[in-house]
PDB file of C-alpha atoms and ligand atoms in Angstrom:
ATOM      1  CA  MET A 181     -67.128 -65.251  17.837  1.00  0.00           C
ATOM      2  CA  SER A 182     -65.203 -62.180  16.596  1.00  0.00           C
ATOM      3  CA  GLU A 183     -64.938 -61.713  12.859  1.00  0.00           C
ATOM      4  CA  PHE A 184     -61.902 -60.259  11.028  1.00  0.00           C
ATOM      5  CA  ILE A 185     -62.808 -58.653   7.708  1.00  0.00           C
ATOM      6  CA  PRO A 186     -59.779 -57.762   5.539  1.00  0.00           C
ATOM      7  CA  VAL A 187     -59.450 -54.000   4.871  1.00  0.00           C
ATOM      8  CA  LEU A 188     -55.835 -53.388   3.779  1.00  0.00           C
ATOM      9  CA  THR A 189     -53.438 -55.956   2.382  1.00  0.00           C
ATOM     10  CA  LYS A 190     -49.681 -55.821   2.960  1.00  0.00           C
ATOM     11  CA  GLU A 191     -49.256 -54.636  -0.630  1.00  0.00           C
ATOM     12  CA  ALA A 192     -51.848 -51.850  -0.307  1.00  0.00           C
ATOM     13  CA  ILE A 193     -50.188 -50.633   2.885  1.00  0.00           C
ATOM     14  CA  ALA A 194     -46.671 -50.740   1.419  1.00  0.00           C
ATOM     15  CA  THR A 195     -47.654 -48.835  -1.742  1.00  0.00           C
ATOM     16  CA  LYS A 196     -49.308 -46.018   0.185  1.00  0.00           C
ATOM     17  CA  VAL A 197     -46.591 -45.767   2.834  1.00  0.00           C
ATOM     18  CA  GLU A 198     -44.023 -45.312   0.066  1.00  0.00           C
ATOM     19  CA  GLU A 199     -46.137 -42.639  -1.676  1.00  0.00           C
ATOM     20  CA  VAL A 200     -46.592 -40.664   1.534  1.00  0.00           C
ATOM     21  CA  ALA A 201     -42.867 -40.933   2.320  1.00  0.00           C
ATOM     22  CA  GLN A 202     -42.061 -39.516  -1.115  1.00  0.00           C
ATOM     23  CA  ALA A 203     -44.488 -36.613  -0.594  1.00  0.00           C
ATOM     24  CA  ILE A 204     -42.905 -35.827   2.785  1.00  0.00           C
ATOM     25  CA  SER A 205     -39.394 -36.060   1.305  1.00  0.00           C
ATOM     26  CA  THR A 206     -40.380 -33.469  -1.315  1.00  0.00           C
ATOM     27  CA  ASP A 207     -42.288 -31.149   1.017  1.00  0.00           C
ATOM     28  CA  TYR A 208     -39.589 -31.154   3.737  1.00  0.00           C
ATOM     29  CA  ARG A 209     -36.327 -30.938   1.800  1.00  0.00           C
ATOM     30  CA  ASP A 210     -34.105 -28.283   3.436  1.00  0.00           C
ATOM     31  CA  CYS A 211     -36.161 -28.415   6.672  1.00  0.00           C
ATOM     32  CA  ASP A 212     -35.290 -29.429  10.236  1.00  0.00           C
ATOM     33  CA  LEU A 213     -37.736 -32.297  10.315  1.00  0.00           C
ATOM     34  CA  ILE A 214     -38.689 -34.308  13.381  1.00  0.00           C
ATOM     35  CA  LEU A 215     -41.193 -37.145  13.092  1.00  0.00           C
ATOM     36  CA  VAL A 216     -43.064 -37.699  16.346  1.00  0.00           C
ATOM     37  CA  GLY A 217     -44.765 -41.092  16.540  1.00  0.00           C
ATOM     38  CA  ILE A 218     -47.693 -41.539  18.868  1.00  0.00           C
ATOM     39  CA  LEU A 219     -47.204 -44.607  21.027  1.00  0.00           C
ATOM     40  CA  LYS A 220     -48.088 -47.236  20.827  1.00  0.00           C
ATOM     41  CA  GLY A 221     -50.183 -47.648  17.689  1.00  0.00           C
ATOM     42  CA  ALA A 222     -47.906 -45.766  15.248  1.00  0.00           C
ATOM     43  CA  PHE A 223     -44.720 -47.728  15.891  1.00  0.00           C
ATOM     44  CA  ILE A 224     -45.003 -50.072  12.899  1.00  0.00           C
ATOM     45  CA  PHE A 225     -46.218 -47.398  10.462  1.00  0.00           C
ATOM     46  CA  LEU A 226     -43.463 -45.012  11.574  1.00  0.00           C
ATOM     47  CA  SER A 227     -40.760 -47.646  11.224  1.00  0.00           C
ATOM     48  CA  ASP A 228     -41.817 -48.414   7.640  1.00  0.00           C
ATOM     49  CA  LEU A 229     -42.358 -44.739   6.763  1.00  0.00           C
ATOM     50  CA  ILE A 230     -38.893 -43.520   7.811  1.00  0.00           C
ATOM     51  CA  ARG A 231     -37.175 -46.201   5.752  1.00  0.00           C
ATOM     52  CA  HIS A 232     -38.644 -44.638   2.616  1.00  0.00           C
ATOM     53  CA  LEU A 233     -37.665 -41.047   3.433  1.00  0.00           C
ATOM     54  CA  SER A 234     -34.842 -39.619   1.333  1.00  0.00           C
ATOM     55  CA  ILE A 235     -34.178 -36.559   3.556  1.00  0.00           C
ATOM     56  CA  PRO A 236     -32.458 -36.151   6.960  1.00  0.00           C
ATOM     57  CA  VAL A 237     -34.914 -36.739   9.789  1.00  0.00           C
ATOM     58  CA  LYS A 238     -34.948 -37.156  13.550  1.00  0.00           C
ATOM     59  CA  VAL A 239     -37.431 -39.427  15.298  1.00  0.00           C
ATOM     60  CA  ASP A 240     -39.102 -39.111  18.660  1.00  0.00           C
ATOM     61  CA  PHE A 241     -42.157 -40.524  20.401  1.00  0.00           C
ATOM     62  CA  ILE A 242     -44.982 -39.106  22.435  1.00  0.00           C
ATOM     63  CA  CYS A 243     -47.604 -41.049  24.326  1.00  0.00           C
ATOM     64  CA  ALA A 244     -51.137 -39.867  24.898  1.00  0.00           C
ATOM     65  CA  SER A 245     -54.130 -41.906  25.833  1.00  0.00           C
ATOM     66  CA  SER A 246     -57.808 -41.228  25.335  1.00  0.00           C
ATOM     67  CA  TYR A 247     -59.011 -44.795  25.047  1.00  0.00           C
ATOM     68  CA  GLY A 248     -59.614 -47.423  27.644  1.00  0.00           C
ATOM     69  CA  ASP A 249     -59.775 -51.003  26.540  1.00  0.00           C
ATOM     70  CA  GLY A 250     -63.023 -50.426  24.660  1.00  0.00           C
ATOM     71  CA  THR A 251     -63.705 -49.275  21.126  1.00  0.00           C
ATOM     72  CA  SER A 252     -64.882 -45.712  21.762  1.00  0.00           C
ATOM     73  CA  SER A 253     -63.021 -42.635  22.961  1.00  0.00           C
ATOM     74  CA  SER A 254     -63.257 -41.435  26.549  1.00  0.00           C
ATOM     75  CA  GLY A 255     -63.047 -37.871  25.192  1.00  0.00           C
ATOM     76  CA  ARG A 256     -60.256 -36.997  27.620  1.00  0.00           C
ATOM     77  CA  VAL A 257     -56.598 -36.962  26.663  1.00  0.00           C
ATOM     78  CA  LYS A 258     -53.771 -37.650  29.059  1.00  0.00           C
ATOM     79  CA  LEU A 259     -50.123 -36.923  28.140  1.00  0.00           C
ATOM     80  CA  VAL A 260     -48.315 -40.049  29.291  1.00  0.00           C
ATOM     81  CA  LYS A 261     -44.876 -39.303  27.754  1.00  0.00           C
ATOM     82  CA  ASP A 262     -43.630 -36.074  26.173  1.00  0.00           C
ATOM     83  CA  VAL A 263     -40.974 -35.797  23.425  1.00  0.00           C
ATOM     84  CA  ASP A 264     -37.310 -35.964  24.490  1.00  0.00           C
ATOM     85  CA  LEU A 265     -35.802 -33.979  21.593  1.00  0.00           C
ATOM     86  CA  GLU A 266     -35.653 -30.193  21.534  1.00  0.00           C
ATOM     87  CA  ILE A 267     -38.452 -29.238  19.147  1.00  0.00           C
ATOM     88  CA  GLU A 268     -38.245 -25.460  19.370  1.00  0.00           C
ATOM     89  CA  ASN A 269     -38.146 -23.974  15.838  1.00  0.00           C
ATOM     90  CA  LYS A 270     -38.243 -27.455  14.297  1.00  0.00           C
ATOM     91  CA  ASP A 271     -40.727 -28.723  11.719  1.00  0.00           C
ATOM     92  CA  VAL A 272     -42.713 -31.520  13.285  1.00  0.00           C
ATOM     93  CA  ILE A 273     -44.872 -34.194  11.698  1.00  0.00           C
ATOM     94  CA  ILE A 274     -46.972 -36.179  14.135  1.00  0.00           C
ATOM     95  CA  VAL A 275     -47.311 -39.781  12.984  1.00  0.00           C
ATOM     96  CA  GLU A 276     -50.523 -41.487  14.081  1.00  0.00           C
ATOM     97  CA  ASP A 277     -52.057 -44.896  13.418  1.00  0.00           C
ATOM     98  CA  ILE A 278     -55.665 -43.761  13.049  1.00  0.00           C
ATOM     99  CA  VAL A 279     -57.516 -40.462  13.466  1.00  0.00           C
ATOM    100  CA  ASP A 280     -61.003 -41.041  14.832  1.00  0.00           C
ATOM    101  CA  THR A 281     -62.719 -38.237  16.772  1.00  0.00           C
ATOM    102  CA  GLY A 282     -59.558 -36.114  16.392  1.00  0.00           C
ATOM    103  CA  THR A 283     -59.462 -35.381  20.118  1.00  0.00           C
ATOM    104  CA  THR A 284     -55.995 -36.870  20.656  1.00  0.00           C
ATOM    105  CA  LEU A 285     -54.453 -35.018  17.732  1.00  0.00           C
ATOM    106  CA  SER A 286     -55.959 -31.617  18.386  1.00  0.00           C
ATOM    107  CA  TYR A 287     -54.567 -31.884  21.918  1.00  0.00           C
ATOM    108  CA  LEU A 288     -51.118 -32.964  20.688  1.00  0.00           C
ATOM    109  CA  VAL A 289     -50.918 -30.355  17.908  1.00  0.00           C
ATOM    110  CA  ALA A 290     -51.667 -27.616  20.463  1.00  0.00           C
ATOM    111  CA  HIS A 291     -49.169 -29.140  22.892  1.00  0.00           C
ATOM    112  CA  LEU A 292     -46.303 -29.284  20.354  1.00  0.00           C
ATOM    113  CA  LYS A 293     -47.049 -25.786  19.040  1.00  0.00           C
ATOM    114  CA  SER A 294     -46.975 -24.430  22.573  1.00  0.00           C
ATOM    115  CA  SER A 295     -43.621 -26.204  23.024  1.00  0.00           C
ATOM    116  CA  GLY A 296     -42.258 -23.959  20.249  1.00  0.00           C
ATOM    117  CA  ALA A 297     -42.375 -26.112  17.099  1.00  0.00           C
ATOM    118  CA  ALA A 298     -42.065 -23.998  13.931  1.00  0.00           C
ATOM    119  CA  SER A 299     -44.763 -26.078  12.232  1.00  0.00           C
ATOM    120  CA  VAL A 300     -46.835 -29.120  13.119  1.00  0.00           C
ATOM    121  CA  ARG A 301     -48.476 -31.366  10.536  1.00  0.00           C
ATOM    122  CA  ILE A 302     -50.262 -34.678  10.793  1.00  0.00           C
ATOM    123  CA  CYS A 303     -49.510 -37.943   9.000  1.00  0.00           C
ATOM    124  CA  THR A 304     -51.755 -40.912   9.634  1.00  0.00           C
ATOM    125  CA  LEU A 305     -52.017 -44.442   8.340  1.00  0.00           C
ATOM    126  CA  ILE A 306     -55.821 -44.283   8.449  1.00  0.00           C
ATOM    127  CA  ASP A 307     -58.171 -41.318   8.486  1.00  0.00           C
ATOM    128  CA  LYS A 308     -61.500 -42.543   9.904  1.00  0.00           C
ATOM    129  CA  LYS A 309     -63.988 -39.814   9.099  1.00  0.00           C
ATOM    130  CA  GLU A 310     -67.358 -40.672  10.560  1.00  0.00           C
ATOM    131  CA  ARG A 311     -66.869 -39.787  14.233  1.00  0.00           C
ATOM    132  CA  ARG A 312     -64.693 -36.658  13.778  1.00  0.00           C
ATOM    133  CA  GLN A 313     -65.469 -34.108  16.478  1.00  0.00           C
ATOM    134  CA  THR A 314     -62.697 -31.563  15.955  1.00  0.00           C
ATOM    135  CA  ASP A 315     -61.626 -29.798  12.766  1.00  0.00           C
ATOM    136  CA  VAL A 316     -58.109 -31.238  12.978  1.00  0.00           C
ATOM    137  CA  GLN A 317     -56.317 -31.051   9.608  1.00  0.00           C
ATOM    138  CA  VAL A 318     -54.912 -34.346   8.366  1.00  0.00           C
ATOM    139  CA  ASP A 319     -52.058 -33.438   6.002  1.00  0.00           C
ATOM    140  CA  TYR A 320     -50.944 -36.916   4.929  1.00  0.00           C
ATOM    141  CA  ALA A 321     -53.197 -39.987   5.033  1.00  0.00           C
ATOM    142  CA  CYS A 322     -52.399 -43.378   3.550  1.00  0.00           C
ATOM    143  CA  HIS A 323     -55.987 -44.579   3.637  1.00  0.00           C
ATOM    144  CA  THR A 324     -59.429 -43.204   4.404  1.00  0.00           C
ATOM    145  CA  VAL A 325     -62.329 -45.185   5.831  1.00  0.00           C
ATOM    146  CA  ASP A 326     -65.771 -44.080   6.964  1.00  0.00           C
ATOM    147  CA  LYS A 327     -66.195 -46.250  10.004  1.00  0.00           C
ATOM    148  CA  GLY A 328     -65.469 -49.537  11.717  1.00  0.00           C
ATOM    149  CA  PHE A 329     -63.049 -50.644  14.410  1.00  0.00           C
ATOM    150  CA  LEU A 330     -59.772 -51.638  12.755  1.00  0.00           C
ATOM    151  CA  VAL A 331     -56.906 -53.769  14.037  1.00  0.00           C
ATOM    152  CA  GLY A 332     -53.497 -54.884  12.801  1.00  0.00           C
ATOM    153  CA  TYR A 333     -50.258 -53.184  11.608  1.00  0.00           C
ATOM    154  CA  GLY A 334     -49.951 -51.482  15.012  1.00  0.00           C
ATOM    155  CA  LEU A 335     -53.657 -50.955  15.677  1.00  0.00           C
ATOM    156  CA  ASP A 336     -54.936 -52.763  18.739  1.00  0.00           C
ATOM    157  CA  TYR A 337     -58.056 -53.919  20.434  1.00  0.00           C
ATOM    158  CA  ALA A 338     -57.359 -54.125  24.185  1.00  0.00           C
ATOM    159  CA  GLU A 339     -53.615 -54.304  23.310  1.00  0.00           C
ATOM    160  CA  PHE A 340     -54.000 -57.358  21.063  1.00  0.00           C
ATOM    161  CA  TYR A 341     -53.609 -57.715  17.273  1.00  0.00           C
ATOM    162  CA  ARG A 342     -50.903 -55.029  16.784  1.00  0.00           C
ATOM    163  CA  ASN A 343     -48.707 -57.750  15.282  1.00  0.00           C
ATOM    164  CA  LEU A 344     -51.047 -58.632  12.405  1.00  0.00           C
ATOM    165  CA  PRO A 345     -49.289 -57.644   9.140  1.00  0.00           C
ATOM    166  CA  GLU A 346     -52.551 -56.537   7.476  1.00  0.00           C
ATOM    167  CA  VAL A 347     -55.438 -54.329   8.627  1.00  0.00           C
ATOM    168  CA  TYR A 348     -58.798 -55.868   9.479  1.00  0.00           C
ATOM    169  CA  HIS A 349     -62.210 -54.605  10.484  1.00  0.00           C
ATOM    170  CA  LEU A 350     -62.894 -56.313  13.815  1.00  0.00           C
ATOM    171  CA  LYS A 351     -66.511 -57.237  14.353  1.00  0.00           C
ATOM    172  CA  LEU A 352     -67.041 -58.170  17.977  1.00  0.00           C
TER     173      LEU A 352
HETATM  174  P1  IMP B  65     -59.261 -40.003  18.655  1.00  0.00           P
HETATM  175  O1  IMP B  65     -58.683 -39.133  19.729  1.00  0.00           O
HETATM  176  O2  IMP B  65     -60.714 -40.276  18.882  1.00  0.00           O
HETATM  177  O3  IMP B  65     -59.000 -39.488  17.263  1.00  0.00           O
HETATM  178  O4  IMP B  65     -58.618 -41.429  18.839  1.00  0.00           O
HETATM  179  C1  IMP B  65     -57.403 -41.777  18.316  1.00  0.00           C
HETATM  180  C2  IMP B  65     -56.858 -43.008  18.979  1.00  0.00           C
HETATM  181  O5  IMP B  65     -57.902 -43.946  19.269  1.00  0.00           O
HETATM  182  C3  IMP B  65     -55.914 -43.728  18.030  1.00  0.00           C
HETATM  183  O6  IMP B  65     -54.595 -43.325  18.249  1.00  0.00           O
HETATM  184  C4  IMP B  65     -56.122 -45.166  18.383  1.00  0.00           C
HETATM  185  O7  IMP B  65     -55.231 -45.533  19.422  1.00  0.00           O
HETATM  186  C5  IMP B  65     -57.538 -45.243  18.918  1.00  0.00           C
HETATM  187  N1  IMP B  65     -58.462 -45.722  17.849  1.00  0.00           N
HETATM  188  C6  IMP B  65     -59.429 -45.034  17.215  1.00  0.00           C
HETATM  189  N2  IMP B  65     -60.062 -45.791  16.306  1.00  0.00           N
HETATM  190  C7  IMP B  65     -59.458 -47.002  16.358  1.00  0.00           C
HETATM  191  C8  IMP B  65     -59.640 -48.228  15.628  1.00  0.00           C
HETATM  192  O8  IMP B  65     -60.481 -48.362  14.727  1.00  0.00           O
HETATM  193  N3  IMP B  65     -58.813 -49.250  15.983  1.00  0.00           N
HETATM  194  C9  IMP B  65     -57.858 -49.158  16.932  1.00  0.00           C
HETATM  195  N4  IMP B  65     -57.645 -48.031  17.634  1.00  0.00           N
HETATM  196  C10 IMP B  65     -58.445 -46.961  17.349  1.00  0.00           C
HETATM  197 MG1   MG B  66     -55.052 -47.712  20.740  1.00  0.00          MG
END
């Protein structure tokens, strides 16, 4: 039987999301900011984050996949959907659910820079350190964990559990 060990409560998530939104609002005042959410995992985090921003912002989505239905990365990234907005000379923050090996983000940062973005930073709900394989710079992180496969608040296991309002460590 799978075990769900609580990691982040609703309150812990909400507090941190608000703090990060305030930091972004300060750092990006007077900028042409576009938040680019990575589908599908970031959709809940992004929707909460933007409601706490106090600056003008545009929102877009990008979809990349490096995972199958398992719990470890395939190491290859495929761009499934690019952004629709014009990002040339715009300041972009990529919004991710969880950074693990960093493979997906280093690919997407390079992709958005080569598309002409003026700057590209990374904002993630969870920075999972232990399996990092690239030196991708995480600029805003709500929470940091060492290891473990997490689900809930957008994070899935084989497409399930995204709807859980809290984050759990899933022990299979
Ligand atoms: P990376 O390219 O190895 O950094 O993988 C990032 C992607 O893997 C994330 O966007 C997630 O979709 C998925 N992922 C990595 N760790 C977890 C986890 O603990 N739970 C759910 N998805 C994860
Ligand atoms: Mg996923």
